[in-house]
PDB file of C-alpha atoms in Angstrom:
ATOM      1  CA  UNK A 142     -35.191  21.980  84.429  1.00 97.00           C
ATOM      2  CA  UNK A 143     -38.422  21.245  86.046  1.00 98.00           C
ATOM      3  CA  UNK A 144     -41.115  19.014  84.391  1.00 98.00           C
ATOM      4  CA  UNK A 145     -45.294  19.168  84.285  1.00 98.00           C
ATOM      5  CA  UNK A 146     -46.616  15.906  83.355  1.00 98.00           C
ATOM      6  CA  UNK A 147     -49.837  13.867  83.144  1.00 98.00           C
ATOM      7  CA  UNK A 148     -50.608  11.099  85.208  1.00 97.00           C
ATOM      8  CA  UNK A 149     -52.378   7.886  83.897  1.00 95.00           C
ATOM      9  CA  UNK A 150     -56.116   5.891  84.813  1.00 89.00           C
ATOM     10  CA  UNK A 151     -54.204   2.660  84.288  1.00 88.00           C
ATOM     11  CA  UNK A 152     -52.175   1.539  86.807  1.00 91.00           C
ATOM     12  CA  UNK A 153     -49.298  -1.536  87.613  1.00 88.00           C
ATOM     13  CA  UNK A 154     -50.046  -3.730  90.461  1.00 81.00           C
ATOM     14  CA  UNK A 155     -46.228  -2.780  92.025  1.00 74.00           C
ATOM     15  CA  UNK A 156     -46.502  -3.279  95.881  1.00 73.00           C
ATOM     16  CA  UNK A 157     -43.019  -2.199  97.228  1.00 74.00           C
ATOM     17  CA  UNK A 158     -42.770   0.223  99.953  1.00 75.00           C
ATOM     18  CA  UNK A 159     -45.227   0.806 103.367  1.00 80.00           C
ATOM     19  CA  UNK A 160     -48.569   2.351 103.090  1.00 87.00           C
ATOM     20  CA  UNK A 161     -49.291   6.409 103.074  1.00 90.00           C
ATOM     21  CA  UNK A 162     -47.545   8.585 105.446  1.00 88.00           C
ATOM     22  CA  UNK A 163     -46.122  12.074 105.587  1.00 88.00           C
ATOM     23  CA  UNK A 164     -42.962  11.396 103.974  1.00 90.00           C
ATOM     24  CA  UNK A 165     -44.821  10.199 101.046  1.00 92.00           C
ATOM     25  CA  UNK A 166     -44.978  13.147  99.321  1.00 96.00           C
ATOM     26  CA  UNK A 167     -43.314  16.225  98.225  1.00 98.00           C
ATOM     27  CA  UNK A 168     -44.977  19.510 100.004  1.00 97.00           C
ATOM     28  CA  UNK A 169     -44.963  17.677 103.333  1.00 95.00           C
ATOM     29  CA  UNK A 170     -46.371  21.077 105.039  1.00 96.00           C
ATOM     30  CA  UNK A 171     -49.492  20.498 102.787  1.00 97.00           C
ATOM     31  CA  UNK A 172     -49.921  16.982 103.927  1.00 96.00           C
ATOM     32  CA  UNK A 173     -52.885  17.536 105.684  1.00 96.00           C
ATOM     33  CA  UNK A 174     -54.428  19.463 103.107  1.00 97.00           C
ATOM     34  CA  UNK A 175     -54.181  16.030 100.633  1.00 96.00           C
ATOM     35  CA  UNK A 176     -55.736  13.957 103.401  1.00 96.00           C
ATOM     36  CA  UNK A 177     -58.927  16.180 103.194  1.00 97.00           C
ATOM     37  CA  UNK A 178     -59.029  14.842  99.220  1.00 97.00           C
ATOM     38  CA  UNK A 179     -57.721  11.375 100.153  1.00 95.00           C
ATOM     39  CA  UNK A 180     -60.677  11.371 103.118  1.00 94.00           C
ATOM     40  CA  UNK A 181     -63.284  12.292 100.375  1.00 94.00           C
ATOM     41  CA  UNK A 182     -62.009   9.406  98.140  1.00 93.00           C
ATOM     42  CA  UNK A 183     -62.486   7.083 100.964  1.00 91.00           C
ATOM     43  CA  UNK A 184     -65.802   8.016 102.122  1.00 91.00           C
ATOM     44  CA  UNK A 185     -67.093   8.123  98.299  1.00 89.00           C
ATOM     45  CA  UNK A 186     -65.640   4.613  98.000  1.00 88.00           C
ATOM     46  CA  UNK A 187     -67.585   3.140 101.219  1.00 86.00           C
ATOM     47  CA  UNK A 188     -71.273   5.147 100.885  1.00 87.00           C
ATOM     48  CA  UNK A 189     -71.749   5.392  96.810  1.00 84.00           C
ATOM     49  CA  UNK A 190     -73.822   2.947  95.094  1.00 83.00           C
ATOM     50  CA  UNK A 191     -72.809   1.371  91.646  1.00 82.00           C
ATOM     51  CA  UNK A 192     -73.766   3.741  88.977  1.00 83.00           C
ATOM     52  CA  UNK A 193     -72.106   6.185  91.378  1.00 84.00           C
ATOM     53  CA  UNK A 194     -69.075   4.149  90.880  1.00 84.00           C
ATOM     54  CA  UNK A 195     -69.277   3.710  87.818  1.00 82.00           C
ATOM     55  CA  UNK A 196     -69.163   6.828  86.279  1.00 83.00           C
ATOM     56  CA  UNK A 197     -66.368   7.766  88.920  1.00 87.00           C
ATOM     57  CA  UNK A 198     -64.127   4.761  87.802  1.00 85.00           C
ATOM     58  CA  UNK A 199     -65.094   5.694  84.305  1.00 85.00           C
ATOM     59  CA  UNK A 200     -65.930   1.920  84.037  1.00 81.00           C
ATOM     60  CA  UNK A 201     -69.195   0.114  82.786  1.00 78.00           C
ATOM     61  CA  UNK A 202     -68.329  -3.561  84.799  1.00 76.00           C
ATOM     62  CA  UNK A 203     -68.477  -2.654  88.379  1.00 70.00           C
ATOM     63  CA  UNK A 204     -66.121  -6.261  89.346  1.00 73.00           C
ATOM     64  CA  UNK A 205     -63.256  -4.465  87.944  1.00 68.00           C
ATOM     65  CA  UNK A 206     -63.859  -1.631  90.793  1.00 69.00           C
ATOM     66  CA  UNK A 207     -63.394  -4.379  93.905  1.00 70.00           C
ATOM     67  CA  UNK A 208     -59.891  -3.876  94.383  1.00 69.00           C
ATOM     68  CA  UNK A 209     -60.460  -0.166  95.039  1.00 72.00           C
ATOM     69  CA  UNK A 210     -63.068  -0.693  96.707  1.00 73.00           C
ATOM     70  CA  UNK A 211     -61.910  -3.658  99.414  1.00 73.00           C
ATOM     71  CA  UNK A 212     -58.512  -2.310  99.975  1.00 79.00           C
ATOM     72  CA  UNK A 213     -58.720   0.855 102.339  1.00 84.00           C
ATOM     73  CA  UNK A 214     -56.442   3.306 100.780  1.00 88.00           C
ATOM     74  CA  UNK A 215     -54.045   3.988 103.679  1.00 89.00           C
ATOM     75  CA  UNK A 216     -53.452   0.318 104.268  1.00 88.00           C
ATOM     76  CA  UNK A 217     -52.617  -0.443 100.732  1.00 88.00           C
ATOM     77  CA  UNK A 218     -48.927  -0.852  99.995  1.00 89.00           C
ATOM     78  CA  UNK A 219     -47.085   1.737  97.868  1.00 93.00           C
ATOM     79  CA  UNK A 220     -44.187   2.437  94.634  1.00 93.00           C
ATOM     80  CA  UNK A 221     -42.724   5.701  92.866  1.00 95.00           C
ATOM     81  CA  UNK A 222     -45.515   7.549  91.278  1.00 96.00           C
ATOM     82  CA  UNK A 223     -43.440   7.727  87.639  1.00 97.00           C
ATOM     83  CA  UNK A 224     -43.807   3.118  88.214  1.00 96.00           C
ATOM     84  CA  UNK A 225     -47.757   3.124  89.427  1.00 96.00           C
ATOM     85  CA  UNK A 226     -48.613   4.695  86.157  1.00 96.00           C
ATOM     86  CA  UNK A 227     -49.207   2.364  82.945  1.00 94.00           C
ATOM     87  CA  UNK A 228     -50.207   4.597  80.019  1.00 92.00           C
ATOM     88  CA  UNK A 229     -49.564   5.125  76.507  1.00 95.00           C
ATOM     89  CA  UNK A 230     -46.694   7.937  77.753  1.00 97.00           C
ATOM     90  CA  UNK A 231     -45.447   5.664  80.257  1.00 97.00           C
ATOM     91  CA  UNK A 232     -45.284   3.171  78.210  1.00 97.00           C
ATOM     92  CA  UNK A 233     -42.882   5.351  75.570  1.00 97.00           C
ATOM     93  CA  UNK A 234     -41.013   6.550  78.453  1.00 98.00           C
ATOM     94  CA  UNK A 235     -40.177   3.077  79.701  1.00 98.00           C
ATOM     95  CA  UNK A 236     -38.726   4.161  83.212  1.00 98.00           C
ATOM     96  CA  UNK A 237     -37.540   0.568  84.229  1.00 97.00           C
ATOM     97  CA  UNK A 238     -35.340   0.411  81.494  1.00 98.00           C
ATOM     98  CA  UNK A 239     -33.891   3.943  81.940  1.00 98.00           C
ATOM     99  CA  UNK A 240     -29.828   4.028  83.837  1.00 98.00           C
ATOM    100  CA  UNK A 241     -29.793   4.886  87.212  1.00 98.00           C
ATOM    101  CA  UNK A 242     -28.832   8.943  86.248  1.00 98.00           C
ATOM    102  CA  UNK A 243     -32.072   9.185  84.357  1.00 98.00           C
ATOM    103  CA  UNK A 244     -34.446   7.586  86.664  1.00 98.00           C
ATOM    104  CA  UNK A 245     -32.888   9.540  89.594  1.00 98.00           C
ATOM    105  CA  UNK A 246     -33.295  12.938  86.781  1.00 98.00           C
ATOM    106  CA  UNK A 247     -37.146  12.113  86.682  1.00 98.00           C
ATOM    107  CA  UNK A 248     -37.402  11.137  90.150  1.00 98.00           C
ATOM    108  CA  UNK A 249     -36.314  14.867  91.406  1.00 98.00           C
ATOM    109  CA  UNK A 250     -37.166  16.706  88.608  1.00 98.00           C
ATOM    110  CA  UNK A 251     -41.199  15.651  87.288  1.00 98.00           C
ATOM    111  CA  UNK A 252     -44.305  16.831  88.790  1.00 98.00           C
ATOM    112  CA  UNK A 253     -46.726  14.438  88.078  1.00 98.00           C
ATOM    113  CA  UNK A 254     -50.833  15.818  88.687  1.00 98.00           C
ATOM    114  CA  UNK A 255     -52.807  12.854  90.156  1.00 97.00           C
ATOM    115  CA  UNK A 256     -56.680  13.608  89.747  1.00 95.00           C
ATOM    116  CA  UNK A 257     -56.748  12.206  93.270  1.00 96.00           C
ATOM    117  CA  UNK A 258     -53.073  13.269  95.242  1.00 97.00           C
ATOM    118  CA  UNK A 259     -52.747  16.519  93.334  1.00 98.00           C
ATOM    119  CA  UNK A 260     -49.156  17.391  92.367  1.00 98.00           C
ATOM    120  CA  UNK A 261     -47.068  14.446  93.428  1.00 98.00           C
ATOM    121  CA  UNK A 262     -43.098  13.844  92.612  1.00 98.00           C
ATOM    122  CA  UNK A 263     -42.302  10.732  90.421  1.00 98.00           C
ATOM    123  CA  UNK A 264     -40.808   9.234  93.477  1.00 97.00           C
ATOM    124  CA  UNK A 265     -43.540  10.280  95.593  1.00 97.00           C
ATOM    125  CA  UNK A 266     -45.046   6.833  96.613  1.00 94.00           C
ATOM    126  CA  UNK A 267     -48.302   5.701  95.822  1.00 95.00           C
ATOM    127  CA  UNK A 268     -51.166   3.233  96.078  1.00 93.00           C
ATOM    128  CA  UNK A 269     -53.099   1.597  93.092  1.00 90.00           C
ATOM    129  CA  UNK A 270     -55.967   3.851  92.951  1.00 90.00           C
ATOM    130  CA  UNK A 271     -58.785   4.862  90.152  1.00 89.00           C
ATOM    131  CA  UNK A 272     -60.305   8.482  89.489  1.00 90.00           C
ATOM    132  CA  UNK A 273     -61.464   9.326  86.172  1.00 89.00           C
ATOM    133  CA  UNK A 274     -60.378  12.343  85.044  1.00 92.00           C
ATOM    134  CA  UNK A 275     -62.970  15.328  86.034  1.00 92.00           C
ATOM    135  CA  UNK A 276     -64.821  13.262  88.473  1.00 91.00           C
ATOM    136  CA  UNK A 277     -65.780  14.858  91.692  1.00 91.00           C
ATOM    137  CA  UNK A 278     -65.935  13.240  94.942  1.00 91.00           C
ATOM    138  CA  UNK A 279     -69.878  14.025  95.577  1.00 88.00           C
ATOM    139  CA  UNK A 280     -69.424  17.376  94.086  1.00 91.00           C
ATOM    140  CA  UNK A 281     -65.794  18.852  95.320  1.00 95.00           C
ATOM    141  CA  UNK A 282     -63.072  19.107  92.764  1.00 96.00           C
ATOM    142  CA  UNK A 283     -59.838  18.039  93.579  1.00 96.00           C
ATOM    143  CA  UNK A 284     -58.307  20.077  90.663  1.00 97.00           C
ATOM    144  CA  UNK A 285     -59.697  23.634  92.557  1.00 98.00           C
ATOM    145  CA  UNK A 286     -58.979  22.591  95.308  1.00 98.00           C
ATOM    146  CA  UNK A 287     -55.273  21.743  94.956  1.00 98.00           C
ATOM    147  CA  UNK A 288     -55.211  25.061  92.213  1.00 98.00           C
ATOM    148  CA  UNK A 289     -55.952  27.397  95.473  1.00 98.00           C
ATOM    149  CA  UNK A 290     -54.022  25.647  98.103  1.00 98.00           C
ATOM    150  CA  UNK A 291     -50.939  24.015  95.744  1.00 98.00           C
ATOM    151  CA  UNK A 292     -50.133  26.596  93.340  1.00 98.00           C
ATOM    152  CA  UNK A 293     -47.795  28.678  95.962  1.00 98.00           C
ATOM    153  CA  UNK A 294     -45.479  25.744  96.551  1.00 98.00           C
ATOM    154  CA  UNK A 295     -45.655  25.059  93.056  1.00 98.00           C
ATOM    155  CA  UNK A 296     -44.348  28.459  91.767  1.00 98.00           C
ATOM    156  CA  UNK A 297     -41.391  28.101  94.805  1.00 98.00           C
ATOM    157  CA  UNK A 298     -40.312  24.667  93.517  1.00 98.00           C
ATOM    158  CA  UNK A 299     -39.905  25.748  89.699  1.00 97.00           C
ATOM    159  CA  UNK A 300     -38.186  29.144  90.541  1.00 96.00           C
ATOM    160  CA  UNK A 301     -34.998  29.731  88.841  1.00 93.00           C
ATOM    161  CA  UNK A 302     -35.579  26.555  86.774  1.00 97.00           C
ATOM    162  CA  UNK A 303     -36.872  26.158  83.186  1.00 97.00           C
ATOM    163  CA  UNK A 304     -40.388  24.273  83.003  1.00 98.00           C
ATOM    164  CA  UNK A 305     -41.760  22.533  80.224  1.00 98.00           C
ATOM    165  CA  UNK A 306     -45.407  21.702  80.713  1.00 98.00           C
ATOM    166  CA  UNK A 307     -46.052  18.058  79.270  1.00 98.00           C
ATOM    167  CA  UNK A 308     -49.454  17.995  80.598  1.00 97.00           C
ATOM    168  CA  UNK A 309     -52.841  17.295  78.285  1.00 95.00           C
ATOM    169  CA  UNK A 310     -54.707  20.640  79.049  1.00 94.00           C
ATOM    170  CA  UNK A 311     -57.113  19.106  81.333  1.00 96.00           C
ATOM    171  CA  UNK A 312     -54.286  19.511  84.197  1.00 97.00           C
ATOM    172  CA  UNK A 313     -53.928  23.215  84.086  1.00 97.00           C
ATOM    173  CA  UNK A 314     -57.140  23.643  85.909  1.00 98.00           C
ATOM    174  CA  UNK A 315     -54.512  22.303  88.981  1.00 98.00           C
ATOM    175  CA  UNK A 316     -51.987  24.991  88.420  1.00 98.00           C
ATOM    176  CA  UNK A 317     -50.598  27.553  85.603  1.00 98.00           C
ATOM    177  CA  UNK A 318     -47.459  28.971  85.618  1.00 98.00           C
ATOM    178  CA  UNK A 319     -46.933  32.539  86.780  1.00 96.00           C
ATOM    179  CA  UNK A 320     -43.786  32.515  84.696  1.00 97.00           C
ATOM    180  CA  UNK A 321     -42.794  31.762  81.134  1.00 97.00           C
ATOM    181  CA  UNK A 322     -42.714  28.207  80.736  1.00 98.00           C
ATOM    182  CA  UNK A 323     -42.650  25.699  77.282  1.00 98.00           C
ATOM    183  CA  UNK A 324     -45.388  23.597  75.889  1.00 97.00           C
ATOM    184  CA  UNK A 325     -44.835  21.282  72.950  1.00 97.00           C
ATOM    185  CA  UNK A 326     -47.382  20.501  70.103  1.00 96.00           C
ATOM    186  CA  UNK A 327     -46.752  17.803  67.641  1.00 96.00           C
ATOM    187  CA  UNK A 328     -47.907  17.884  64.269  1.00 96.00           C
ATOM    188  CA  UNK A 329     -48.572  14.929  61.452  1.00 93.00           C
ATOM    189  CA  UNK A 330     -48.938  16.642  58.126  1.00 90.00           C
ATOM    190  CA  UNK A 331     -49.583  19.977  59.431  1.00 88.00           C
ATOM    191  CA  UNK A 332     -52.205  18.834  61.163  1.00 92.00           C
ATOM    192  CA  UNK A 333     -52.138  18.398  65.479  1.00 92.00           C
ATOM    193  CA  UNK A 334     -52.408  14.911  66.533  1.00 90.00           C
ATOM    194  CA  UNK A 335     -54.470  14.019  69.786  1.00 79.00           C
ATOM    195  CA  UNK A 336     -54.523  10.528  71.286  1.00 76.00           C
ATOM    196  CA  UNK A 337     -50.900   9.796  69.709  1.00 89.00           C
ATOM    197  CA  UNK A 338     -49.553  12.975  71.444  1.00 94.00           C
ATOM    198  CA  UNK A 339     -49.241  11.292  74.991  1.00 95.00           C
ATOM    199  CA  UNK A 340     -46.827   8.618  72.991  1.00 95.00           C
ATOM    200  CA  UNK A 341     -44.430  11.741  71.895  1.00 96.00           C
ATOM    201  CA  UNK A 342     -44.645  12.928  75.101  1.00 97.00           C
ATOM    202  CA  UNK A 343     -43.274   9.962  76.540  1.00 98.00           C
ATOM    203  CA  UNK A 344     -40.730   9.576  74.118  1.00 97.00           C
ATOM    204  CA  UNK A 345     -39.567  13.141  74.398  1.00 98.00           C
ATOM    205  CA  UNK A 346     -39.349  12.544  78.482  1.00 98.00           C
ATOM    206  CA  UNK A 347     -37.302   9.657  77.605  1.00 98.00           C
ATOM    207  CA  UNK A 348     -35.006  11.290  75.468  1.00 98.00           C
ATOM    208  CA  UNK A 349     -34.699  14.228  78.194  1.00 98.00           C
ATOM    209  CA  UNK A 350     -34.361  12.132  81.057  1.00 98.00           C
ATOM    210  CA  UNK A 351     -30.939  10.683  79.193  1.00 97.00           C
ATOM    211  CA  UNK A 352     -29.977  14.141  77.945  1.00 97.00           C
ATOM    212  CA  UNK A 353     -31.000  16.114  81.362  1.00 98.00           C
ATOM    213  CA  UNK A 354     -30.782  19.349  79.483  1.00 97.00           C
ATOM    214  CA  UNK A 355     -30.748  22.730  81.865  1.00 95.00           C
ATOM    215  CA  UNK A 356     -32.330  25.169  80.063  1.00 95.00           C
ATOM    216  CA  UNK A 357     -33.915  26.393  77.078  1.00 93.00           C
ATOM    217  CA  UNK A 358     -31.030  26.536  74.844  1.00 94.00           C
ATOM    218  CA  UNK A 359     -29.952  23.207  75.935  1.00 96.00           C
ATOM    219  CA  UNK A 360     -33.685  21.648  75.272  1.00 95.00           C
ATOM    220  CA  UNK A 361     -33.712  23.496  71.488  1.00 92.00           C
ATOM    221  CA  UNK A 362     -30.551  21.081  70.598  1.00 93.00           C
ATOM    222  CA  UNK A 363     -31.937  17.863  71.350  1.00 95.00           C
ATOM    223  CA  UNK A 364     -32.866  15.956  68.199  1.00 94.00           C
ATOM    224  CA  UNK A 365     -35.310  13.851  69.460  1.00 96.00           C
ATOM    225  CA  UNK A 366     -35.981  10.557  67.404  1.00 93.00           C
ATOM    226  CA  UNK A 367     -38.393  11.171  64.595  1.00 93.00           C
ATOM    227  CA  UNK A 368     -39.845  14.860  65.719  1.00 96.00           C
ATOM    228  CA  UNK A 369     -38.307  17.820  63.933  1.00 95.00           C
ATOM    229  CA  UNK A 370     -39.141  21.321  65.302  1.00 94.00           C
ATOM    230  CA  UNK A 371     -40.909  23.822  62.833  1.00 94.00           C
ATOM    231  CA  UNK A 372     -41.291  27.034  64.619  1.00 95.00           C
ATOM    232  CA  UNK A 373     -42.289  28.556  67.989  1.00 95.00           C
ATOM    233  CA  UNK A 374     -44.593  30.416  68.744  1.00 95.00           C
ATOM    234  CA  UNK A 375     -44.441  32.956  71.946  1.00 95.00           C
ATOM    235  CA  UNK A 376     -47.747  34.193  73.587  1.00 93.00           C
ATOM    236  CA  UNK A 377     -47.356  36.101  76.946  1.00 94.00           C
ATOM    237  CA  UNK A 378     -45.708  33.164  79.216  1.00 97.00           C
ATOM    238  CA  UNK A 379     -46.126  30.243  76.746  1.00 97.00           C
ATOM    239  CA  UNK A 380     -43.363  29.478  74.468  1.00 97.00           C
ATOM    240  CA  UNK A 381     -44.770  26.911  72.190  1.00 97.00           C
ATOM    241  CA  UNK A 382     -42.703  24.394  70.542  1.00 97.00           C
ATOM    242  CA  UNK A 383     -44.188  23.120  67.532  1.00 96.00           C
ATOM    243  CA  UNK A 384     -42.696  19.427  65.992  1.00 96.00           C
ATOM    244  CA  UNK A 385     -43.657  18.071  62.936  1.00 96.00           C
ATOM    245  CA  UNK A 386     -43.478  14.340  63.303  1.00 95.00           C
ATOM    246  CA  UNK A 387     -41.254  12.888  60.436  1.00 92.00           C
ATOM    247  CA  UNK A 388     -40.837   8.993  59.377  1.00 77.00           C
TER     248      UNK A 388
END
């Protein structure tokens, strides 16, 4: 099984492995194609003024944007994707405390979709970084551009596996499946819950990370902790898994 998932604006301060290189990321034939992003980001970072950083930080007190913006991003020092991330999912999914099984399940197995690296492994290794989600870098969109030049290598890592899409919606605009694939909505008396969703879909990572189910049929029999499934709904490609949350 092969997993879509968000990635986070907060970030840990881990500083474990060497700077950016090649081997950083999955795709490595694409690697040049991310420094063209990763370029932009830098530039932006060194030439725009502070409302202009502002509103790409998504942050009103520009002192909290000096570490971005003092540390050159190939010289910063690096960790796993799935441990830079600090959100309310990541949070719920609790990696660190995870057995060595499931952390090595998530490592291989989730696609995380950075608003700055583009579709990055959770063991793909990165720096502490900051892009609000639907900034541009002075008017190029990293989510286009890694739709039209990511999407083939995508669709040839996920063949012959199941994939459950995780993501908030914002992250299709950097790839949709070209196959069936399952989505998950979660419900609180009957009615679909928002900002409380990323927490569920930590906690149902969690729980699939220890149960590392294969398939479909193996996903549908995992009673995960307080979520009980309802119905599901099948549209074209997306086979919707609907959860009522339960006390």
């Amino acid at each position: 099984m092969k997993i879509l998932f968000s990635p986070s604006e907060t970030k840990t301060l881990f500083r474990k492995t060497p700077p950016l290189n090649p081997d950083s990321f999955i795709f490595p034939d694409l690697y040049k194609r991310r420094l063209e992003v990763l370029e932009r980001y830098q530039s932006l970072l060194k030439t725009a003024n502070e409302a202009s950083l502002r509103s790409f930080f998504g942050l009103k007190d520009i002192s909290l944007c000096k570490e971005w913006t003092q540390t050159p991003l190939f010289e910063a020092p690096t960790c796993k994707a799935i441990e830079r991330y600090s959100g309310v999912a990541y949070d719920y999914l609790d990696y660190a405390s995870l057995n060595p099984s499931s952390q090595t399940f998530l490592d291989q197995n989730v696609m995380i979709f950075s608003n700055l690296f583009g579709p990055i492994l959770a063991q793909d290794e990165i720096p502490n970084y900051r892009v609000h989600q639907g900034a541009s870098l002075e008017g190029f969109k990293p989510e286009t551009f890694y739709h039209s030049f990511f999407s083939q290598a995508i669709d040839d890592w996920i063949a012959n596996e199941t994939l459950l899409d995780l993501r908030a919606g914002f992250y299709e605009k950097f790839y949709m499946p070209q196959k069936p694939y399952i989505k998950m909505k979660f419900l609180k008396g009957g009615k679909v819950i928002s900002h409380f969703a990323k927490a569920y879909r930590g906690k149902v990572l969690r729980q699939i990370a220890y149960e590392q189910p294969v398939d479909d049929a193996a996903l549908q029999t995992i009673a995960f902790e307080h979520l009980r499934i309802v119905e599901i709904h099948r549209k074209k490609l997306k086979h919707e898994y609907v959860y009522e949350i339960i006390d």
